[in-house]
Short mmCIF file of N, CA and C in Angstrom, two decimals:
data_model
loop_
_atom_site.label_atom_id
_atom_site.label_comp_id
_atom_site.label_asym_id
_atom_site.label_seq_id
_atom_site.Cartn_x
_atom_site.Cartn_y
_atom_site.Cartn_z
N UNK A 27 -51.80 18.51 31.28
CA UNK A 27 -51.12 19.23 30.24
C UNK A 27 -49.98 18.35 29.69
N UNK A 28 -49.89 18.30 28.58
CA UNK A 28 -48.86 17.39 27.43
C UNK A 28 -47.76 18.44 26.89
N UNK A 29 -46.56 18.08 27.56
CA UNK A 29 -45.24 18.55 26.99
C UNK A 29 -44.94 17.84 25.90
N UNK A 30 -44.71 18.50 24.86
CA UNK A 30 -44.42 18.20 23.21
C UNK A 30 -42.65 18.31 23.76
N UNK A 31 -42.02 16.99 23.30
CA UNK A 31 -40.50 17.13 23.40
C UNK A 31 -40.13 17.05 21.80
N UNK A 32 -39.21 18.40 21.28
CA UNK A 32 -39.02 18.51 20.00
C UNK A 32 -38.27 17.48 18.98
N UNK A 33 -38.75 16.71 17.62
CA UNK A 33 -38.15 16.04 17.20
C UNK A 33 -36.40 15.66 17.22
N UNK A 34 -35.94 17.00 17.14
CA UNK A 34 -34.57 17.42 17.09
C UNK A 34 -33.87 17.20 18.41
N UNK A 35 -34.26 16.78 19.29
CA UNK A 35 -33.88 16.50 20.82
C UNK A 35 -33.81 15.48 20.70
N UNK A 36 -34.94 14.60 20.26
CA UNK A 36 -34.87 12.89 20.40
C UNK A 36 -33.64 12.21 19.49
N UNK A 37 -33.47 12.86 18.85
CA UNK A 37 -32.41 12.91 17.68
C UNK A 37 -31.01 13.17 18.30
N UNK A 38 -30.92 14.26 18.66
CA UNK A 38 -29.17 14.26 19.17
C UNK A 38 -29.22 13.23 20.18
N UNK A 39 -30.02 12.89 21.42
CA UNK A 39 -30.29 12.14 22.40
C UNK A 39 -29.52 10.35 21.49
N UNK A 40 -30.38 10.52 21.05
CA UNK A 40 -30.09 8.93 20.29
C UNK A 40 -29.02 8.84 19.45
N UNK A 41 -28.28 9.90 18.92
CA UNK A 41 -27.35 10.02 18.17
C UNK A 41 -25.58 9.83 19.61
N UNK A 42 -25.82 10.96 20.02
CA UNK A 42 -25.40 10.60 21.40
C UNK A 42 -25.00 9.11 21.79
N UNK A 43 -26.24 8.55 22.55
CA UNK A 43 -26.37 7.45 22.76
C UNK A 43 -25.98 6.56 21.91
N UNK A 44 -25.89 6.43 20.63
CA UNK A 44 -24.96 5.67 20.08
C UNK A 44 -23.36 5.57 20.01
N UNK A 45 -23.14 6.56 19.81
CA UNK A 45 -21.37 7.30 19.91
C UNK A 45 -20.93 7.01 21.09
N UNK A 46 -21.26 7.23 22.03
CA UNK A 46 -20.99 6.51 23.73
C UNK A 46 -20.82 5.33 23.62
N UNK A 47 -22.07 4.27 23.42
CA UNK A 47 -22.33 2.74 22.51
C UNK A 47 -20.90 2.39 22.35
N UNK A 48 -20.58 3.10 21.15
CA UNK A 48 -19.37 2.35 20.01
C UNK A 48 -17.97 2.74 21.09
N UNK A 49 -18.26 3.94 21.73
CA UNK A 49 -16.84 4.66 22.61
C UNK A 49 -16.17 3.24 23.60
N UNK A 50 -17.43 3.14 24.03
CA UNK A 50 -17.28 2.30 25.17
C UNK A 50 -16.90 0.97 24.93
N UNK A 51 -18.04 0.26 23.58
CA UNK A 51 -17.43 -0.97 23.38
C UNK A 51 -16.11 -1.04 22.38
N UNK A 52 -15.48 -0.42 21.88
CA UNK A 52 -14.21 -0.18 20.66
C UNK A 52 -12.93 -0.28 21.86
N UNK A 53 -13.36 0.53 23.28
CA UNK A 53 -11.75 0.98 23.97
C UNK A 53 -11.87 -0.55 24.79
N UNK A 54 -12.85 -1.15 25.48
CA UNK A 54 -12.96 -2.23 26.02
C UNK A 54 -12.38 -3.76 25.69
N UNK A 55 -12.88 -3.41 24.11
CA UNK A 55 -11.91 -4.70 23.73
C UNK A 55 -10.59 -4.62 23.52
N UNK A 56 -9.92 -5.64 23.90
CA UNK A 56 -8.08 -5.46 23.84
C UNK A 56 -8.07 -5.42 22.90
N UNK A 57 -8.40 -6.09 21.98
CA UNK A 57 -7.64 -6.23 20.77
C UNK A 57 -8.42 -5.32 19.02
N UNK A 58 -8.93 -4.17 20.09
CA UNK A 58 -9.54 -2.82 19.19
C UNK A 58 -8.60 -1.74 18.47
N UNK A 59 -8.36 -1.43 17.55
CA UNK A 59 -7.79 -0.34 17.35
C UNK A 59 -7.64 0.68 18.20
N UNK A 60 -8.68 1.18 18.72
CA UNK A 60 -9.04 2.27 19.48
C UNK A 60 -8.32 2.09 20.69
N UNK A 61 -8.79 0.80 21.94
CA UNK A 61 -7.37 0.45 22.68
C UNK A 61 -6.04 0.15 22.67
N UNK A 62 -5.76 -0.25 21.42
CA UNK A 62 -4.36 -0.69 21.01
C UNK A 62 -3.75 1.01 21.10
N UNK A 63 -4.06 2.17 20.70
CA UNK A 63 -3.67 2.75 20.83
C UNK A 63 -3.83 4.04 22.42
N UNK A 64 -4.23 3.54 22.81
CA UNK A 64 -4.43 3.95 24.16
C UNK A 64 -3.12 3.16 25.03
N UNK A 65 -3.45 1.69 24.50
CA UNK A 65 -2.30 1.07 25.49
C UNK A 65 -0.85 1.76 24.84
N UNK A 66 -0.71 1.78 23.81
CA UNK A 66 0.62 2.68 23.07
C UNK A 66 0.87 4.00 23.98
N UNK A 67 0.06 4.59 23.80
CA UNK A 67 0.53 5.55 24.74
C UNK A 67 0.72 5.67 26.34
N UNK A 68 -0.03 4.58 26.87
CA UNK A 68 0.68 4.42 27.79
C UNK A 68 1.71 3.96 28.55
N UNK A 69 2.51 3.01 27.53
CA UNK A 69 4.11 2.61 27.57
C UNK A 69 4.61 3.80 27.26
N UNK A 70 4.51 4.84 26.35
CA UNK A 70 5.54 6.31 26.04
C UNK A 70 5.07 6.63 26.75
N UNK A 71 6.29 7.12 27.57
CA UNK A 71 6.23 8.48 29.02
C UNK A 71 6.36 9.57 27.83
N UNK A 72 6.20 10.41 28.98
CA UNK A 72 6.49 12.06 28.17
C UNK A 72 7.64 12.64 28.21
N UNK A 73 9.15 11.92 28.24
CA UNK A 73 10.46 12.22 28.44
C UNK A 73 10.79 11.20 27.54
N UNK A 74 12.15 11.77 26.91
CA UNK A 74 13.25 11.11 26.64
C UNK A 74 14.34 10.55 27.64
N UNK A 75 14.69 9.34 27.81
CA UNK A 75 15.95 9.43 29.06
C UNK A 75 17.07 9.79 28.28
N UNK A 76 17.95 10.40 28.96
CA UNK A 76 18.94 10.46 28.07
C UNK A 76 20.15 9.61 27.74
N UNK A 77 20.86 8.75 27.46
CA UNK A 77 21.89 7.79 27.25
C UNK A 77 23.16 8.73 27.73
N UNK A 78 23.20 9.85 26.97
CA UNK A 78 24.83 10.76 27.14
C UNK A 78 24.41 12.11 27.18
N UNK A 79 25.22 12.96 27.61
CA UNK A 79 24.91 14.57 27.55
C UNK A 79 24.70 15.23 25.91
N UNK A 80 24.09 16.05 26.11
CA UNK A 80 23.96 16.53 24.66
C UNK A 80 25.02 17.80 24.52
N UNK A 81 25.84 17.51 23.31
CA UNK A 81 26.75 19.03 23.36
C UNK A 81 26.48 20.24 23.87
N UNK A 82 25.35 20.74 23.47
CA UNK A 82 25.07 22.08 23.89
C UNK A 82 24.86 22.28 25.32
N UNK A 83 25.42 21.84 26.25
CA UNK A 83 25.66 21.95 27.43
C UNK A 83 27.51 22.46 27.78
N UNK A 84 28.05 22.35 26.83
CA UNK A 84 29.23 22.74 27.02
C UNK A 84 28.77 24.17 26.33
N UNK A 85 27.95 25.21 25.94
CA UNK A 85 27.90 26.36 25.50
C UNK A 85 27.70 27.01 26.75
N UNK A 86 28.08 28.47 26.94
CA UNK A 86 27.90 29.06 27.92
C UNK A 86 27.04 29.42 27.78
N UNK A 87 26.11 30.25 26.74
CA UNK A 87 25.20 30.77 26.39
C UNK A 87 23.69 30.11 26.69
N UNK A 88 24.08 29.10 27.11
CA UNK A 88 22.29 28.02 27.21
C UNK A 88 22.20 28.53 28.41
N UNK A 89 20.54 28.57 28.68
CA UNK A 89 20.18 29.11 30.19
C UNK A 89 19.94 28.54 31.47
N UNK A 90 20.48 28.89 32.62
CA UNK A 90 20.63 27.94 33.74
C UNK A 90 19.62 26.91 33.67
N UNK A 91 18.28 27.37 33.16
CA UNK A 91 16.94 26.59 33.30
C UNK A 91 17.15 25.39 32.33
N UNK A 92 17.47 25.46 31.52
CA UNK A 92 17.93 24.09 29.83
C UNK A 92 18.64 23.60 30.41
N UNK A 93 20.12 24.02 31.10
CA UNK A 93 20.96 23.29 31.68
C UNK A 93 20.29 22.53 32.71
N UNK A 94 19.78 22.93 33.71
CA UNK A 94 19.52 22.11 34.55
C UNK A 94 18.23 21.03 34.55
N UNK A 95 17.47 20.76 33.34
CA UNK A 95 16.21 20.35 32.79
C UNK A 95 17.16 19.16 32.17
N UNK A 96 18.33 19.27 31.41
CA UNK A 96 18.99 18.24 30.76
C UNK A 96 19.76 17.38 31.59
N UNK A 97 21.22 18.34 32.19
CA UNK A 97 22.23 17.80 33.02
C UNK A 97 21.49 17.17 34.30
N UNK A 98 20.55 17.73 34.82
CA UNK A 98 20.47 17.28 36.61
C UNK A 98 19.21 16.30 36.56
N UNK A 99 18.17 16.01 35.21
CA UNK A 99 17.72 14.95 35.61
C UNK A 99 17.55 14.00 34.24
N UNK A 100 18.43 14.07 32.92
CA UNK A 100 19.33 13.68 31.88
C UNK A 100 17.79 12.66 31.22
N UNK A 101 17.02 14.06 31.03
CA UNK A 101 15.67 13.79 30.07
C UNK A 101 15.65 15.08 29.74
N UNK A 102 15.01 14.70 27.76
CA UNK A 102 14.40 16.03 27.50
C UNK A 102 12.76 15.63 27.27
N UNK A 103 12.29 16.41 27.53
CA UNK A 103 10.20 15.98 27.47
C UNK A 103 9.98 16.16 25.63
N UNK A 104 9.70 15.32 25.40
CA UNK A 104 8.82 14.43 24.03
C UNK A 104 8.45 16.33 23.35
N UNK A 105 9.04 16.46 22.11
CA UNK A 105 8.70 17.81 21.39
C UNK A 105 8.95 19.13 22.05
N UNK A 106 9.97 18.71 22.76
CA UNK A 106 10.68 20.03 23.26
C UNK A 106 10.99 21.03 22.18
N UNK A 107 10.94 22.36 22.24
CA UNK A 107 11.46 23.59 21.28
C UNK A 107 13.30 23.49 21.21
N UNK A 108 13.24 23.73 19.83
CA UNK A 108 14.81 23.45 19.78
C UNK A 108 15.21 24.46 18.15
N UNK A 109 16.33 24.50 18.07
CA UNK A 109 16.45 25.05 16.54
C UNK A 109 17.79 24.88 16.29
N UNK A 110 17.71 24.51 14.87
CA UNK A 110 18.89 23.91 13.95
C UNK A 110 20.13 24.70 14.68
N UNK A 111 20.15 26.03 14.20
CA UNK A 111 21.25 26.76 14.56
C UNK A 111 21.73 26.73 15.88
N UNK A 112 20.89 27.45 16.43
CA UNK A 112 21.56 28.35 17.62
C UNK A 112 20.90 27.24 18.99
N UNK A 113 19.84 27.05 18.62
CA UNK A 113 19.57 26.33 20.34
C UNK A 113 19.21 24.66 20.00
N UNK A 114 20.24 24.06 19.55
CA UNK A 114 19.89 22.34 19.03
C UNK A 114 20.25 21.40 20.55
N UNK A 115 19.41 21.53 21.07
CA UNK A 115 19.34 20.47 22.71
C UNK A 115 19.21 19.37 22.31
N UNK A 116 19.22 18.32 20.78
CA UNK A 116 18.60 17.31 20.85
C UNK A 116 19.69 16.77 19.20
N UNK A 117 20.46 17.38 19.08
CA UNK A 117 21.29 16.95 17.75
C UNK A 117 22.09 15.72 17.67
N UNK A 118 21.16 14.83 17.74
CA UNK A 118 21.95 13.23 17.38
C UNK A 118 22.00 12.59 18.63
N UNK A 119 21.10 12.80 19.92
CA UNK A 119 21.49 13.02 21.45
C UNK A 119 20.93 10.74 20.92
N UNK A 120 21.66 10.29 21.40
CA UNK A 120 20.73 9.03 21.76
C UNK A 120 20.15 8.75 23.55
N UNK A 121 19.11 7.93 23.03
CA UNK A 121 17.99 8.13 24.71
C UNK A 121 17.44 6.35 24.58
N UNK A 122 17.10 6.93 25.73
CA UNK A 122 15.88 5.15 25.98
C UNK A 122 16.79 3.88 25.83
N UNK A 123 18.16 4.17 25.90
CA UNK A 123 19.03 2.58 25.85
C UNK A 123 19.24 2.27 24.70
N UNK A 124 19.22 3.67 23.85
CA UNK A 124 19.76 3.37 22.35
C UNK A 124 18.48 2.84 21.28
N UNK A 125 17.26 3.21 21.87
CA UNK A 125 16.13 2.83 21.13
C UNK A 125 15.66 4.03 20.24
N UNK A 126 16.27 5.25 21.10
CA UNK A 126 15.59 6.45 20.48
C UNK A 126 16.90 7.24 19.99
N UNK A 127 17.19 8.13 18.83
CA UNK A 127 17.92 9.37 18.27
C UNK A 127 16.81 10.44 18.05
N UNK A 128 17.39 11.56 18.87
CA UNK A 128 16.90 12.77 18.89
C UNK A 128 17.58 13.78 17.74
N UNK A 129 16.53 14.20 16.97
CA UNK A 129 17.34 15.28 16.11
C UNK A 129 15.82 16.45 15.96
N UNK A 130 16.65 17.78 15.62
CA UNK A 130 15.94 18.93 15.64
C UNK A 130 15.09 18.64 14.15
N UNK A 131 13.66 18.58 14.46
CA UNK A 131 13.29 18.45 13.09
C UNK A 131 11.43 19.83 13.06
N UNK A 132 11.38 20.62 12.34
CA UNK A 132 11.14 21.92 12.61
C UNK A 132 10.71 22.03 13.96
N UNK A 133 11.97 22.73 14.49
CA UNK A 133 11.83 23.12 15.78
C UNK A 133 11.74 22.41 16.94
N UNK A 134 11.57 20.91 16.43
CA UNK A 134 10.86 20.47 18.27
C UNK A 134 11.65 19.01 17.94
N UNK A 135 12.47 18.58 19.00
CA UNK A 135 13.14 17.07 19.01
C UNK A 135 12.24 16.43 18.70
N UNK A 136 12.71 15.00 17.73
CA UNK A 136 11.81 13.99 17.34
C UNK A 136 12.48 13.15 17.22
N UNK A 137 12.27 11.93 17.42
CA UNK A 137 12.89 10.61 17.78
C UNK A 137 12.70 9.88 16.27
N UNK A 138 13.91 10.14 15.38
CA UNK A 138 13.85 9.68 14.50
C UNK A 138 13.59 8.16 13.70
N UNK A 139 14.06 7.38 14.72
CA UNK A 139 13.95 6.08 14.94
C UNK A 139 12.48 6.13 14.97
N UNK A 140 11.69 6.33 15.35
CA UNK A 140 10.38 5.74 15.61
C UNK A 140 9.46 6.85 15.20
N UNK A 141 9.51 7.77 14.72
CA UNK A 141 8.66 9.03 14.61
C UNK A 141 7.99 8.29 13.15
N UNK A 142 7.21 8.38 12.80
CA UNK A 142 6.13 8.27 11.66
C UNK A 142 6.13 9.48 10.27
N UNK A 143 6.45 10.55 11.12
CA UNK A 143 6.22 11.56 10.29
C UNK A 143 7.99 12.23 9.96
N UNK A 144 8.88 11.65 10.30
CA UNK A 144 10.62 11.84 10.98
C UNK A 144 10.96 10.77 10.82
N UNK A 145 10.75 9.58 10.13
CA UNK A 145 11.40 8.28 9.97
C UNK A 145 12.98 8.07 9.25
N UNK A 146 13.73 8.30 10.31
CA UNK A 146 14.92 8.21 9.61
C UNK A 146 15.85 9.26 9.33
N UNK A 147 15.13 10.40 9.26
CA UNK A 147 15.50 11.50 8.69
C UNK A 147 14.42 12.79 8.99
N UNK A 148 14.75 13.88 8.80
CA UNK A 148 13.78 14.93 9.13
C UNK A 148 12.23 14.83 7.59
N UNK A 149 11.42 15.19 8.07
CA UNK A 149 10.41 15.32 6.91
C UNK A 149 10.15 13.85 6.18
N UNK A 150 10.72 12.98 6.69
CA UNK A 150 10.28 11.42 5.81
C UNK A 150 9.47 10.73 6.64
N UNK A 151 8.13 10.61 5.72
CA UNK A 151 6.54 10.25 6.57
C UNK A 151 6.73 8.85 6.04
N UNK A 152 6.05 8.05 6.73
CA UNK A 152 5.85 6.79 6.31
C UNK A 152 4.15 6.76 5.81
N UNK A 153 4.23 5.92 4.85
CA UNK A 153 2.75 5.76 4.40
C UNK A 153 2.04 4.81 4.84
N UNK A 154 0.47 5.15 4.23
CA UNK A 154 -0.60 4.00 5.03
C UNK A 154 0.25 3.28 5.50
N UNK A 155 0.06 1.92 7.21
CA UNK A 155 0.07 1.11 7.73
C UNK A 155 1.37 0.85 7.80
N UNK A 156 2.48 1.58 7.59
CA UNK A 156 3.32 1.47 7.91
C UNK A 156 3.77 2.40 9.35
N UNK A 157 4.88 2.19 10.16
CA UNK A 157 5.41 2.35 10.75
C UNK A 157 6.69 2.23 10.82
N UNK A 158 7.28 3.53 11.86
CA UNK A 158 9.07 3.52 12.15
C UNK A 158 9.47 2.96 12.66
N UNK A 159 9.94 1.89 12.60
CA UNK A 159 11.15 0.62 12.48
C UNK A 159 12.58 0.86 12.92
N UNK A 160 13.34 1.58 13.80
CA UNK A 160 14.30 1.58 14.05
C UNK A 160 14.94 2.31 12.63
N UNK A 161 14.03 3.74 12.49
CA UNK A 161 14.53 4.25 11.17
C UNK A 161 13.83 3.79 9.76
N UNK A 162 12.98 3.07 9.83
CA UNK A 162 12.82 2.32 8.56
C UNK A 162 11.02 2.00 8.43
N UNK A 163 10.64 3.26 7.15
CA UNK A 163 9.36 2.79 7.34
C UNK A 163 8.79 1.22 6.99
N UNK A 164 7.99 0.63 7.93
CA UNK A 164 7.75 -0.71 7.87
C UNK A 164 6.03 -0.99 7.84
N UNK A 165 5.46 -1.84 6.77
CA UNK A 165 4.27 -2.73 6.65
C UNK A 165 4.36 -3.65 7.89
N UNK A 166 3.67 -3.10 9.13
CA UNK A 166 3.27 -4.27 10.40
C UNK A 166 2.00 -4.68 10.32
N UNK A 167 1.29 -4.98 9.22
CA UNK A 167 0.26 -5.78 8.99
C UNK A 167 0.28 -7.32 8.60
N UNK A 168 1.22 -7.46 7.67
CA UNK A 168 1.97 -8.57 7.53
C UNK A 168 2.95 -9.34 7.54
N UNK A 169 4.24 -8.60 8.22
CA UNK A 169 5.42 -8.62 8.28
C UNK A 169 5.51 -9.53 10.05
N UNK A 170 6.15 -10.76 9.47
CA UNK A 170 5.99 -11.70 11.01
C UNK A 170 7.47 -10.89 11.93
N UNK A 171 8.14 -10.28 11.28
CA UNK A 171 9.04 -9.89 12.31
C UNK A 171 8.31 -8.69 12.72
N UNK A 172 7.95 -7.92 12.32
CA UNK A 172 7.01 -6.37 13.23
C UNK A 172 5.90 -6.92 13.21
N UNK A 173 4.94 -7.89 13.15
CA UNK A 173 3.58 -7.68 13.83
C UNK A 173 3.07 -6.61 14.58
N UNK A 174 2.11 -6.30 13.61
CA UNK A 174 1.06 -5.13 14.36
C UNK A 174 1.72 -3.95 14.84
N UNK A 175 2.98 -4.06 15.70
CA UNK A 175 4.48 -2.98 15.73
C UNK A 175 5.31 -3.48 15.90
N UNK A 176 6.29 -2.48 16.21
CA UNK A 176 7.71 -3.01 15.49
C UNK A 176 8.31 -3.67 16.22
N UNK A 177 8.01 -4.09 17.55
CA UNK A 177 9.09 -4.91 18.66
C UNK A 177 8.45 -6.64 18.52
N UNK A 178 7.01 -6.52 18.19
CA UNK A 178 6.73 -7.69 18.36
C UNK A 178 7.06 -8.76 16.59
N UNK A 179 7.33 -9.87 17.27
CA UNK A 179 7.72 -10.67 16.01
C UNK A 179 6.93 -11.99 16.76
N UNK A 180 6.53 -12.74 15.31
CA UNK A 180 5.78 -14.16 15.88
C UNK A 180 6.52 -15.26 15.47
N UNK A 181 6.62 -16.26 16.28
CA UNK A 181 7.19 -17.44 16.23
C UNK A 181 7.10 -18.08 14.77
N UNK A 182 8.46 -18.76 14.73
CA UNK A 182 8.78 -20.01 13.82
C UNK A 182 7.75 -20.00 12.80
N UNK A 183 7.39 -20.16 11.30
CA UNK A 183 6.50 -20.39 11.10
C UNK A 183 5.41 -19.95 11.04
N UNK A 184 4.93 -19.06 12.21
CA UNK A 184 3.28 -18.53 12.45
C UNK A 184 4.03 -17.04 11.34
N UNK A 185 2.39 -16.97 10.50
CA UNK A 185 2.26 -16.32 9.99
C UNK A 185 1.52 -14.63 10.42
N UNK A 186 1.88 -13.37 10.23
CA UNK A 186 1.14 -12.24 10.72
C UNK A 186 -0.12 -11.71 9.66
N UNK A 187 -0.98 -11.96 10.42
CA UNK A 187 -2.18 -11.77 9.63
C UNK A 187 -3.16 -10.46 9.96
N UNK A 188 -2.83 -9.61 9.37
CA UNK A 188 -3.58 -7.70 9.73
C UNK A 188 -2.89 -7.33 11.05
N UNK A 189 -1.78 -7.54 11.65
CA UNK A 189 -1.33 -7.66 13.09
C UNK A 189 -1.23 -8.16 13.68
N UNK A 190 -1.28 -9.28 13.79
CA UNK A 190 -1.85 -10.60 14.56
C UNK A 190 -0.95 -11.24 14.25
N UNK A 191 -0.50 -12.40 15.05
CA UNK A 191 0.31 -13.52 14.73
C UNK A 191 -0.96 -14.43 15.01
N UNK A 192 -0.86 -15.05 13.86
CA UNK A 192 -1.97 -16.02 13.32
C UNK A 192 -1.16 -17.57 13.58
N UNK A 193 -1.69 -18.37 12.94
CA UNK A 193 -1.34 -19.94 13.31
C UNK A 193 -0.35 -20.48 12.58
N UNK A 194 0.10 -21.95 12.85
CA UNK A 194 1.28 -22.07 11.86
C UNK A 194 0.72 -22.90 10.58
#
């Protein structure tokens, strides 16, 4: 007896099997988009450290639990809930050794310095291929001082070519 396996099976099967294909070889290579941003996120922890106390710790009104999440181990966790008025845990707080400024931007701390979509200011997105720059949306495609991002810069001369520090 002959089992008929339905066209439409062989099809997702192989469709599948390709998408895995590309998954596997895209994160493998270092120098993939797809890993480049994998390795990105794994330098950002999921905390802010904190540099100094944030005012709203001198309010009586904040709850033992905020207080002691800030003061006793002086991190707030990446998009914490916050609000302009009444509960701002993150208003101008600097963190990370002065790399990061925290400000309330709808509702949830964002590291203005480096946020993409918060560059500088609340609500200021940076466009295509740029990135936040210490506040400043920046082109790291060709720019030899941000290569590819914003910490790396290429030597003397060598030119940045799509991210890359290319030759001299």
């Amino acid at each position: 007896m002959v089992t008929k396996i339905p066209n439409t099976f062989i099809k997702t099967i192989s469709l599948l099997s390709l998408i895995f294909y590309f998954l596997i070889t895209t994160t493998s290579n270092p120098h993939s988009v797809l890993a480049e941003e994998v390795i990105d996120q794994e330098e950002d922890p999921d905390y802010y450290i904190l540099d100094e106390t944030p005012s709203i710790l001198s309010n009586v009104t904040v709850s033992s639990k905020t207080r002691m999440l800030v003061s006793h181990y002086k991190k707030i966790k990446k998009g914490m809930r916050c609000h302009v008025a009444s509960y701002n845990i993150c208003n101008g707080v600097k963190a990370n050794n002065g790399t990061s400024l925290l400000h309330c931007c709808k509702k949830h701390c964002r590291n203005i310095l480096g946020d993409k979509n918060n560059c500088g200011r609340c609500g200021h997105k940076c466009g295509f291929g740029q990135r936040c720059c210490g506040g400043v949306c920046t082109y790291v495609n060709f720019n030899p001082n941000h290569c590819g991002k914003c910490t790396k810069k290429c030597a003397t001369g060598v030119k940045c070519e799509y991210g890359y520090c290319g030759y001299a």
